[in-house]
PDB file of C-alpha atoms in Angstrom:
ATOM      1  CA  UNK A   1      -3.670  16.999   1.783  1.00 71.00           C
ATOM      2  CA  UNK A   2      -5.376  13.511   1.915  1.00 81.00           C
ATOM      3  CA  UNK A   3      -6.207  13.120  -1.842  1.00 92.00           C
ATOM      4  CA  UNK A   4      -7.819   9.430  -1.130  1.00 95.00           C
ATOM      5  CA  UNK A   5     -10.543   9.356   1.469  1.00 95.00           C
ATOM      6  CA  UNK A   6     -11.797   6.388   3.188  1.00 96.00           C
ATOM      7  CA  UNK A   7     -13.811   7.689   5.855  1.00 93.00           C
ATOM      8  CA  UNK A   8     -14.987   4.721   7.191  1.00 95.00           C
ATOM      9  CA  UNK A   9     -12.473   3.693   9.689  1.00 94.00           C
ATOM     10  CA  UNK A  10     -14.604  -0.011  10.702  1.00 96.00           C
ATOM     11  CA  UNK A  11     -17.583  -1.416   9.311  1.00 97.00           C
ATOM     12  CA  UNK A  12     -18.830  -4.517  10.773  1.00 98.00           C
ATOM     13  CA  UNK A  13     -21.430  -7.432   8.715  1.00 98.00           C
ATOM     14  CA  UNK A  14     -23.204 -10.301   9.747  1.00 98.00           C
ATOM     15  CA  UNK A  15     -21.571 -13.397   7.358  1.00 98.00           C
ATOM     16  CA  UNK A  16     -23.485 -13.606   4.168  1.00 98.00           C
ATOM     17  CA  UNK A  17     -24.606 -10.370   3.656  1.00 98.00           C
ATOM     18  CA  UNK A  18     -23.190  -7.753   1.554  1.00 98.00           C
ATOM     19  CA  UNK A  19     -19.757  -5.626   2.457  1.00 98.00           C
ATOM     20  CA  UNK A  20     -19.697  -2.443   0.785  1.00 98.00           C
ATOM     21  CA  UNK A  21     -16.190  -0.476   1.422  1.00 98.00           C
ATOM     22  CA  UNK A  22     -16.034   2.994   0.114  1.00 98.00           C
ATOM     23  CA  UNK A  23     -13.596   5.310  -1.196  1.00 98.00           C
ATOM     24  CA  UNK A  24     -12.984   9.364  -2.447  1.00 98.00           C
ATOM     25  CA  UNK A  25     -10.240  10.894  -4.568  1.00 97.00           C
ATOM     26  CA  UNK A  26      -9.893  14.412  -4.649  1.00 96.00           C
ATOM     27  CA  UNK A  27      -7.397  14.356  -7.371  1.00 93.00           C
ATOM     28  CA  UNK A  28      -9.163  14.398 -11.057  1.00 93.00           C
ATOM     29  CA  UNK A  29      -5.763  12.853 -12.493  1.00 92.00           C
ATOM     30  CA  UNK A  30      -5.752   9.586 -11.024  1.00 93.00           C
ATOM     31  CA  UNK A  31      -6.722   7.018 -13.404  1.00 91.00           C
ATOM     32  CA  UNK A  32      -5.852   3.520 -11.971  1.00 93.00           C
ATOM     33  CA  UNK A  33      -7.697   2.758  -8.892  1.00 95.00           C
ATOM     34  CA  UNK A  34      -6.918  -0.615  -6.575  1.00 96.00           C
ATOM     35  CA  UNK A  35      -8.040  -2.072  -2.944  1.00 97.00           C
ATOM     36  CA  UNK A  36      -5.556  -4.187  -1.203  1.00 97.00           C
ATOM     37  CA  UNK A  37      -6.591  -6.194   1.879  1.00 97.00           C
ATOM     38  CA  UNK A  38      -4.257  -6.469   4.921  1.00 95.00           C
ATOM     39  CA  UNK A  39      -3.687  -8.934   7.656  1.00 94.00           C
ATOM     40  CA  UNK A  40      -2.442  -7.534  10.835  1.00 90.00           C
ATOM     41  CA  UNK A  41       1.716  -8.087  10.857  1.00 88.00           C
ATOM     42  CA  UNK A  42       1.078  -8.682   7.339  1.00 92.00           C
ATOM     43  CA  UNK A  43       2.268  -6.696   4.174  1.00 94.00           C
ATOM     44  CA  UNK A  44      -1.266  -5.802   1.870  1.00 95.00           C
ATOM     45  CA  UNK A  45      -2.059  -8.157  -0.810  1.00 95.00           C
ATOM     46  CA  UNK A  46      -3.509  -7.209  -4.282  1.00 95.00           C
ATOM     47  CA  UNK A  47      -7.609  -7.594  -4.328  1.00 96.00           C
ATOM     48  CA  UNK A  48      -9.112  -5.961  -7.467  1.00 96.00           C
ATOM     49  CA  UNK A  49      -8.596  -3.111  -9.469  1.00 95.00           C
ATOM     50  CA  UNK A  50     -10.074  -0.667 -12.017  1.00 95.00           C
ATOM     51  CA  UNK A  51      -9.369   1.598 -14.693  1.00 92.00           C
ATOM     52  CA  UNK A  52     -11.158   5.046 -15.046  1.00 92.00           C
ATOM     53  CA  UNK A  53     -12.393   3.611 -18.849  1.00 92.00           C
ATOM     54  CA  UNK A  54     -14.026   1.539 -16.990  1.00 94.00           C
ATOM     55  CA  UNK A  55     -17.288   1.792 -14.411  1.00 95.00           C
ATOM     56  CA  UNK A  56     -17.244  -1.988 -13.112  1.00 97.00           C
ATOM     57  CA  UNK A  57     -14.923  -4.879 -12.406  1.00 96.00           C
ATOM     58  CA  UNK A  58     -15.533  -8.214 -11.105  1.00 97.00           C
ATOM     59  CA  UNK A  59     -13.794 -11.055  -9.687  1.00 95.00           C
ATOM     60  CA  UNK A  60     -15.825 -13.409  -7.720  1.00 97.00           C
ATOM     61  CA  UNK A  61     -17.155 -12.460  -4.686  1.00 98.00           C
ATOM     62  CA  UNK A  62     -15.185  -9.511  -4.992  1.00 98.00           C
ATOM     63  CA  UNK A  63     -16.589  -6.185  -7.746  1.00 98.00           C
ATOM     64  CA  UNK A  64     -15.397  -2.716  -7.600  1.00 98.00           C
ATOM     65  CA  UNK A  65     -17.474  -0.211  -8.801  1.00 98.00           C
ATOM     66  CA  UNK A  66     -16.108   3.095 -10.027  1.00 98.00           C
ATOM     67  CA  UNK A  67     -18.291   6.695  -9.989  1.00 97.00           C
ATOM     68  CA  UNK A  68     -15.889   9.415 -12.424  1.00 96.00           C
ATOM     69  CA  UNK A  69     -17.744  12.174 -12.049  1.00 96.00           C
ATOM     70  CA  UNK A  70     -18.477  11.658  -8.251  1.00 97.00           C
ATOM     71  CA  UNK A  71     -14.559  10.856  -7.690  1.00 97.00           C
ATOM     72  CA  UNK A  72     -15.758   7.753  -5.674  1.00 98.00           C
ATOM     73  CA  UNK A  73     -14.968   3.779  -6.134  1.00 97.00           C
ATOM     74  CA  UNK A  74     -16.796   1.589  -3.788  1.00 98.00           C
ATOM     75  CA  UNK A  75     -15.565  -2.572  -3.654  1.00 98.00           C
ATOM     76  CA  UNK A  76     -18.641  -4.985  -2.552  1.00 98.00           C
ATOM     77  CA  UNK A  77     -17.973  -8.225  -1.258  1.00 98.00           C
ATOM     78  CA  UNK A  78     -20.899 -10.880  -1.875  1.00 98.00           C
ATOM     79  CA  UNK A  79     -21.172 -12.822   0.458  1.00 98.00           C
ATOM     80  CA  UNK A  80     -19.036 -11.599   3.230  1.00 98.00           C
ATOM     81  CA  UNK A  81     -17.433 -14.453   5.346  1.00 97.00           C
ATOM     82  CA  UNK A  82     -15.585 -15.017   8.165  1.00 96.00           C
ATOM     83  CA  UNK A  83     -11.579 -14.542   6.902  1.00 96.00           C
ATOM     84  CA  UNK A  84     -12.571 -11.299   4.773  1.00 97.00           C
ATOM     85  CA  UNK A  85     -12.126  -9.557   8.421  1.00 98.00           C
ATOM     86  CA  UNK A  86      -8.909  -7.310   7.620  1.00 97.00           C
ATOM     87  CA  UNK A  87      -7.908  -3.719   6.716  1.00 96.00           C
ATOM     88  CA  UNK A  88      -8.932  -2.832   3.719  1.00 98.00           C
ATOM     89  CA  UNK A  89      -7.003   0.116   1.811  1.00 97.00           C
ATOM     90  CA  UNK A  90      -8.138   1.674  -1.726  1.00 97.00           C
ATOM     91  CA  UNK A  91      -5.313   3.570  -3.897  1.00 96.00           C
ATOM     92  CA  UNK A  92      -5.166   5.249  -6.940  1.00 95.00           C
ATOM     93  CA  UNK A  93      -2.272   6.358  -9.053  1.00 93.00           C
ATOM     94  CA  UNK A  94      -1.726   8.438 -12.177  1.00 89.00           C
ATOM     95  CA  UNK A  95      -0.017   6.816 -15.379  1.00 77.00           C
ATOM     96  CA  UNK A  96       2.435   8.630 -16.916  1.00 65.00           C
ATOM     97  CA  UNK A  97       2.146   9.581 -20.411  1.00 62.00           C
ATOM     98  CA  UNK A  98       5.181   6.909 -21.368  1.00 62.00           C
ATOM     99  CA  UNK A  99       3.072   4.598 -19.744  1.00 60.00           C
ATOM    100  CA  UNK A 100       6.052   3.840 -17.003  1.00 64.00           C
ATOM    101  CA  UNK A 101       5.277   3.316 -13.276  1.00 66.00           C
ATOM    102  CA  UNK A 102       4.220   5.347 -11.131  1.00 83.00           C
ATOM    103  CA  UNK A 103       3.597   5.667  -7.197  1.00 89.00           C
ATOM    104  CA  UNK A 104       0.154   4.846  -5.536  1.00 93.00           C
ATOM    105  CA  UNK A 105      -1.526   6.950  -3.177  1.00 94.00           C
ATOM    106  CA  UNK A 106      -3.495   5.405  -0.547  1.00 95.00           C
ATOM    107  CA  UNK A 107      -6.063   5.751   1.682  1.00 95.00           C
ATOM    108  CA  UNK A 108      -6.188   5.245   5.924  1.00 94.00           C
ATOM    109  CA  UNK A 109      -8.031   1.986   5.556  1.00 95.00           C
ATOM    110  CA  UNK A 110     -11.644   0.439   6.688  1.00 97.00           C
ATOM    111  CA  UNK A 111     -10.985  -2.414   9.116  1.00 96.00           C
ATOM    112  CA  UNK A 112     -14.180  -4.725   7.902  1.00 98.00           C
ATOM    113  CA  UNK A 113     -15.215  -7.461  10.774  1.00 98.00           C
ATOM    114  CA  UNK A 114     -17.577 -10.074   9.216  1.00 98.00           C
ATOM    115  CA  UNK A 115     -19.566 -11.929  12.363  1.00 96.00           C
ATOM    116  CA  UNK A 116     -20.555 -14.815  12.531  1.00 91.00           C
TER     117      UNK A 116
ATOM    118  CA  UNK B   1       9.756 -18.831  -5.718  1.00 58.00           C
ATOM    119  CA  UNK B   2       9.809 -15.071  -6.748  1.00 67.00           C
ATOM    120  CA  UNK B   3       8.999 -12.796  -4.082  1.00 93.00           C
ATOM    121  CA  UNK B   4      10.016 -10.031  -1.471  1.00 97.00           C
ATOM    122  CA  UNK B   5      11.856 -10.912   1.665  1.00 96.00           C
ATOM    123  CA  UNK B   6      12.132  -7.986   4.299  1.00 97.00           C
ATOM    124  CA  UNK B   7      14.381  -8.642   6.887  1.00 95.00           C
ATOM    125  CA  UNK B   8      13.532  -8.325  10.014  1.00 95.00           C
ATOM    126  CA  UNK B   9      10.342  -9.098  10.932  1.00 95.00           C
ATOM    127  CA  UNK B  10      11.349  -6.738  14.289  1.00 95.00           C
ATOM    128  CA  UNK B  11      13.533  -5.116  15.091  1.00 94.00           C
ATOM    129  CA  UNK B  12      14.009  -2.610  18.143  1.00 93.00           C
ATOM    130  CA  UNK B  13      16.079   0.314  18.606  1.00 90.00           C
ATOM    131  CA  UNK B  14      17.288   2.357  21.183  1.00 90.00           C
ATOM    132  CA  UNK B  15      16.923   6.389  21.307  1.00 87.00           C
ATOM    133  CA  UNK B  16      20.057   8.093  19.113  1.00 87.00           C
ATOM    134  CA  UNK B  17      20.715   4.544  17.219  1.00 91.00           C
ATOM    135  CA  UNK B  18      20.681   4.702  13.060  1.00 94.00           C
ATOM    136  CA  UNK B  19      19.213   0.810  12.029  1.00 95.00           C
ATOM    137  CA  UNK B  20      18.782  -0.222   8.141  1.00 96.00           C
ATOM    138  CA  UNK B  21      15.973  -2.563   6.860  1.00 97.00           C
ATOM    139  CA  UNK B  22      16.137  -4.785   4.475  1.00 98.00           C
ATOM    140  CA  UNK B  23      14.684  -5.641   1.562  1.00 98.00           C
ATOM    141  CA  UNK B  24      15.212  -7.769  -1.310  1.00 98.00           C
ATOM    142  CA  UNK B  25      13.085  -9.200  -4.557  1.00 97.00           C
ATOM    143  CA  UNK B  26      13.730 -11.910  -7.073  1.00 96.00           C
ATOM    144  CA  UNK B  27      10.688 -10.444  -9.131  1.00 95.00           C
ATOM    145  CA  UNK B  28      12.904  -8.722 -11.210  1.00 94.00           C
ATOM    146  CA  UNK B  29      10.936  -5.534 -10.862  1.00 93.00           C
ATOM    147  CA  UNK B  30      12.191  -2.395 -11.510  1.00 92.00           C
ATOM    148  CA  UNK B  31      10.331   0.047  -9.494  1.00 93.00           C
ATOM    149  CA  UNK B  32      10.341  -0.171  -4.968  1.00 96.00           C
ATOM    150  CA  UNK B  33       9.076   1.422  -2.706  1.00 97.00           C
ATOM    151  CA  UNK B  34       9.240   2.000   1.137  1.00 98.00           C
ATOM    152  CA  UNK B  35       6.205   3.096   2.991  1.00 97.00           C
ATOM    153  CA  UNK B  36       5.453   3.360   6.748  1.00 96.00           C
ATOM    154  CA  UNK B  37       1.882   2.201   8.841  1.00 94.00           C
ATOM    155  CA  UNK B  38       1.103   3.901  11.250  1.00 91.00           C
ATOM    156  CA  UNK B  39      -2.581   3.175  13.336  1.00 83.00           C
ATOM    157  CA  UNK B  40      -5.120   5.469  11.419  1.00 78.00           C
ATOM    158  CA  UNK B  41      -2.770   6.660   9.299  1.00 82.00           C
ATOM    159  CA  UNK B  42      -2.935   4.496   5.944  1.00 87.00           C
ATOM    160  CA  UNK B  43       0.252   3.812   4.191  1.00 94.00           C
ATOM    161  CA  UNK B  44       2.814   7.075   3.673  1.00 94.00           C
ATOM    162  CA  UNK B  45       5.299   6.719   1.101  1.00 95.00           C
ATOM    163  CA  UNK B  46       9.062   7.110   2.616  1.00 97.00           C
ATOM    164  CA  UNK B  47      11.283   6.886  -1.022  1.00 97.00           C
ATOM    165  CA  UNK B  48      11.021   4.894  -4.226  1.00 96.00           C
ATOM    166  CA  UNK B  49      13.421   4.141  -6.847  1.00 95.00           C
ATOM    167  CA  UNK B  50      12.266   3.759 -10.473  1.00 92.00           C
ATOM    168  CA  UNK B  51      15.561   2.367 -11.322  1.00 92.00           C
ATOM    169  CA  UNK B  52      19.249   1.211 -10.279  1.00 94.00           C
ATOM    170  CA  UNK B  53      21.310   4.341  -8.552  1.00 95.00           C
ATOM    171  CA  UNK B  54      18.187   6.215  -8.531  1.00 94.00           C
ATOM    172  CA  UNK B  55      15.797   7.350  -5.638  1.00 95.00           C
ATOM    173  CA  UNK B  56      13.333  10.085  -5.228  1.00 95.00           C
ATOM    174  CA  UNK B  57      11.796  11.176  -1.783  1.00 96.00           C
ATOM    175  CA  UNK B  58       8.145  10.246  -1.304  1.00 95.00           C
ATOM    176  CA  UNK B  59       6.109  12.526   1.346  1.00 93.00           C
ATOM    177  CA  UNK B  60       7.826  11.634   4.684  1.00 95.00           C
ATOM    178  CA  UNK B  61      11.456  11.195   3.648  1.00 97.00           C
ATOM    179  CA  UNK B  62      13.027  13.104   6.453  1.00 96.00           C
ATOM    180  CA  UNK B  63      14.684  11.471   8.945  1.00 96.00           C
ATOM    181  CA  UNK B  64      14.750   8.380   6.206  1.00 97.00           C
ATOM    182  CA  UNK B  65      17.872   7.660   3.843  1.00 97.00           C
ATOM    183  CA  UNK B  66      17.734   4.664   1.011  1.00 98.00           C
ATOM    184  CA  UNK B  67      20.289   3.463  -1.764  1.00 97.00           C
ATOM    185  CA  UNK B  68      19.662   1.360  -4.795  1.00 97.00           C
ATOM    186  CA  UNK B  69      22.825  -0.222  -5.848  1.00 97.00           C
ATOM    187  CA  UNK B  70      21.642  -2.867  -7.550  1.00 96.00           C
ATOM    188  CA  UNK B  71      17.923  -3.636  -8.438  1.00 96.00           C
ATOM    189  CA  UNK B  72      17.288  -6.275  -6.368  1.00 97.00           C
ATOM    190  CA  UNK B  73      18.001  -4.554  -3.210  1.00 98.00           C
ATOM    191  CA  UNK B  74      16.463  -1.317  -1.388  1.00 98.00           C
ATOM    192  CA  UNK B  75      17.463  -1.286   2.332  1.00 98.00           C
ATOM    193  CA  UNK B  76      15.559   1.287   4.730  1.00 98.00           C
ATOM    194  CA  UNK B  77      18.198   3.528   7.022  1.00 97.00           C
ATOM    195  CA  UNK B  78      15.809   4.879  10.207  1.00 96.00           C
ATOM    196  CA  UNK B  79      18.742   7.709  11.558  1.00 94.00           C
ATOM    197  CA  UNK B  80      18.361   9.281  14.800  1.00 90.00           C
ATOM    198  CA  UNK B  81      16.916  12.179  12.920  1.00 90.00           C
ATOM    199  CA  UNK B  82      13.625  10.367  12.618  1.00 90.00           C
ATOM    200  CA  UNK B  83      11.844  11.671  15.879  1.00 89.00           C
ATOM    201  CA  UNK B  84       8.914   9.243  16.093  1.00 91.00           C
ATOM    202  CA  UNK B  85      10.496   5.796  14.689  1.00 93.00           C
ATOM    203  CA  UNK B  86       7.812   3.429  15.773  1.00 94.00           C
ATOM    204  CA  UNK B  87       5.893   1.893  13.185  1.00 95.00           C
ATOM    205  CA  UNK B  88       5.697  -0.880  10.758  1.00 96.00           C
ATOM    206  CA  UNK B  89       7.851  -0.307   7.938  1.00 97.00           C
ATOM    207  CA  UNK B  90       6.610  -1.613   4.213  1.00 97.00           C
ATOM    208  CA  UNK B  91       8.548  -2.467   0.917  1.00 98.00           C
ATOM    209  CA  UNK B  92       6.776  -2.979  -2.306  1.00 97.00           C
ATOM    210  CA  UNK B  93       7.703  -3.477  -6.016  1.00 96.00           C
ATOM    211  CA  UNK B  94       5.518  -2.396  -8.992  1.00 93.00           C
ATOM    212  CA  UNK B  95       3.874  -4.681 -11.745  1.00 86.00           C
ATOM    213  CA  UNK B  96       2.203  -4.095 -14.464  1.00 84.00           C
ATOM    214  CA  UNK B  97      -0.861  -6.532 -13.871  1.00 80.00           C
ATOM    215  CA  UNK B  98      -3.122  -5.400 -16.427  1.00 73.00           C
ATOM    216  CA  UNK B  99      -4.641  -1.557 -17.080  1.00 78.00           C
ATOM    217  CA  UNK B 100      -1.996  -0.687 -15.091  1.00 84.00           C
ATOM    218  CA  UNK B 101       0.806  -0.516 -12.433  1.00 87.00           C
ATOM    219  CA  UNK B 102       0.394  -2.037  -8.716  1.00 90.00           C
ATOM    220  CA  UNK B 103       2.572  -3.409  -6.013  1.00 94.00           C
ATOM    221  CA  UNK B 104       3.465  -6.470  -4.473  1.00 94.00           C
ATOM    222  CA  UNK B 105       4.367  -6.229  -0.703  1.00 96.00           C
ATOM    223  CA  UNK B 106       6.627  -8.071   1.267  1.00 97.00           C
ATOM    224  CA  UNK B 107       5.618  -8.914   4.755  1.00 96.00           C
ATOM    225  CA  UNK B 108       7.049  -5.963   6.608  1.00 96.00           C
ATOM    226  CA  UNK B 109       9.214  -5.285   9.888  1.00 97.00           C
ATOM    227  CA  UNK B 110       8.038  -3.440  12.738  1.00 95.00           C
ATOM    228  CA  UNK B 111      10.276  -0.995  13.979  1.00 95.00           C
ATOM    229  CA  UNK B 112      10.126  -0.298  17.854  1.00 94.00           C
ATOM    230  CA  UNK B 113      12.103   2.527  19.934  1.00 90.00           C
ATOM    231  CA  UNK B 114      13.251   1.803  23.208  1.00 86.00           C
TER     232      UNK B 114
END
């Protein structure tokens, strides 16, 4: 059971225009929500994340927007440019109630090519 | 520098072979992971390990066998149990890095059966 949906698999944008990247959770549990970007041959690096008290987060170019009730996040990229071409992967995970670690669940990925 | 090294970067194995992939951190993290790529697939969690001499199996573990004997090292064991090998193989550690927990990566090894 896929309980993080990106069913986008590519998505392609003409540089300078807006990216938008979107994601669906199933599971009403998760709480902590992430996107990591990913270079082929590459392990994922750490883009932006979100908590469920919160609707919006931004960091430069980069804001994720989060929907509670829809069980969807979306990440926009303004503008898009040339080396945000990569995988792009959402995840979400559930805190535990001692606030320890716990695993992320991920989603299949939207490959994003930004033309020129 | 602080970071995760995996070791190799590839590494190929013939049918019936066991192979073990490394990795190792200097983050000091507690928590690692192991998770596999595979084209359309997303990431699939193999094991984890919340702490030293601990493991728990993730959603593929079969064909898969970890240890944790000291917290800076989780190596990978593929065994010839594992009927479709090929992929590229990720390690991550978890950080708290504000509102909550998330990984850092290291740069991965792709496995390949020949």
């Amino acid at each position: 059971d896929q309980q993080v949906k990106q069913n986008s698999p590519s998505l392609s944008v003409q540089e300078g225009r807006i990216s938008i990247l979107n994601c669906d959770y199933t599971n009403s549990m998760f709480d902590y929500f992430l996107w990591y970007k990913k270079y082929p041959a590459e392990g994922p690096t750490f883009l932006i994340s979100i908590s469920s008290i919160k609707d919006k987060n931004e960091d430069g170019r980069f804001t994720v927007f989060l929907n509670k009730s829809a069980k969807h996040l979306s990440l926009h990229i303004v503008p898009s440019q040339p080396g945000d071409s990569a995988v792009y992967f959402c995840a979400a995970s559930v805190m535990s109630g001692t606030g320890t670690a716990s695993k992320l669940t991920f989603g299949t990925g939207t490959r994003l090519q930004v033309t020129l | 520098d602080g970071g995760i090294t995996q070791s190799p970067k590839y590494l190929f194995r013939k049918e019936g072979q066991n192979v073990t992939l490394s990795c190792e951190q200097n983050l000091n993290h507690d928590a690692m992971y192991w998770y596999r790529q595979d084209p359309g697939q997303g990431l699939r969690l193999i094991y984890y390990s919340q702490i030293v001499n601990d493991f728990q199996k993730g959603d593929i573990a079969e064909g898969y066998s970890v240890s944790r004997e000291k917290k800076e090292s989780f190596p990978l064991t593929v065994t010839s149990a594992q009927k479709n090998p090929t992929a590229f193989y990720l390690c991550a550690t978890q950080r708290w890095q504000g509102g909550g927990y998330g990984y850092t990566f290291g740069s991965g090894t792709r496995l390949t059966v020949v």
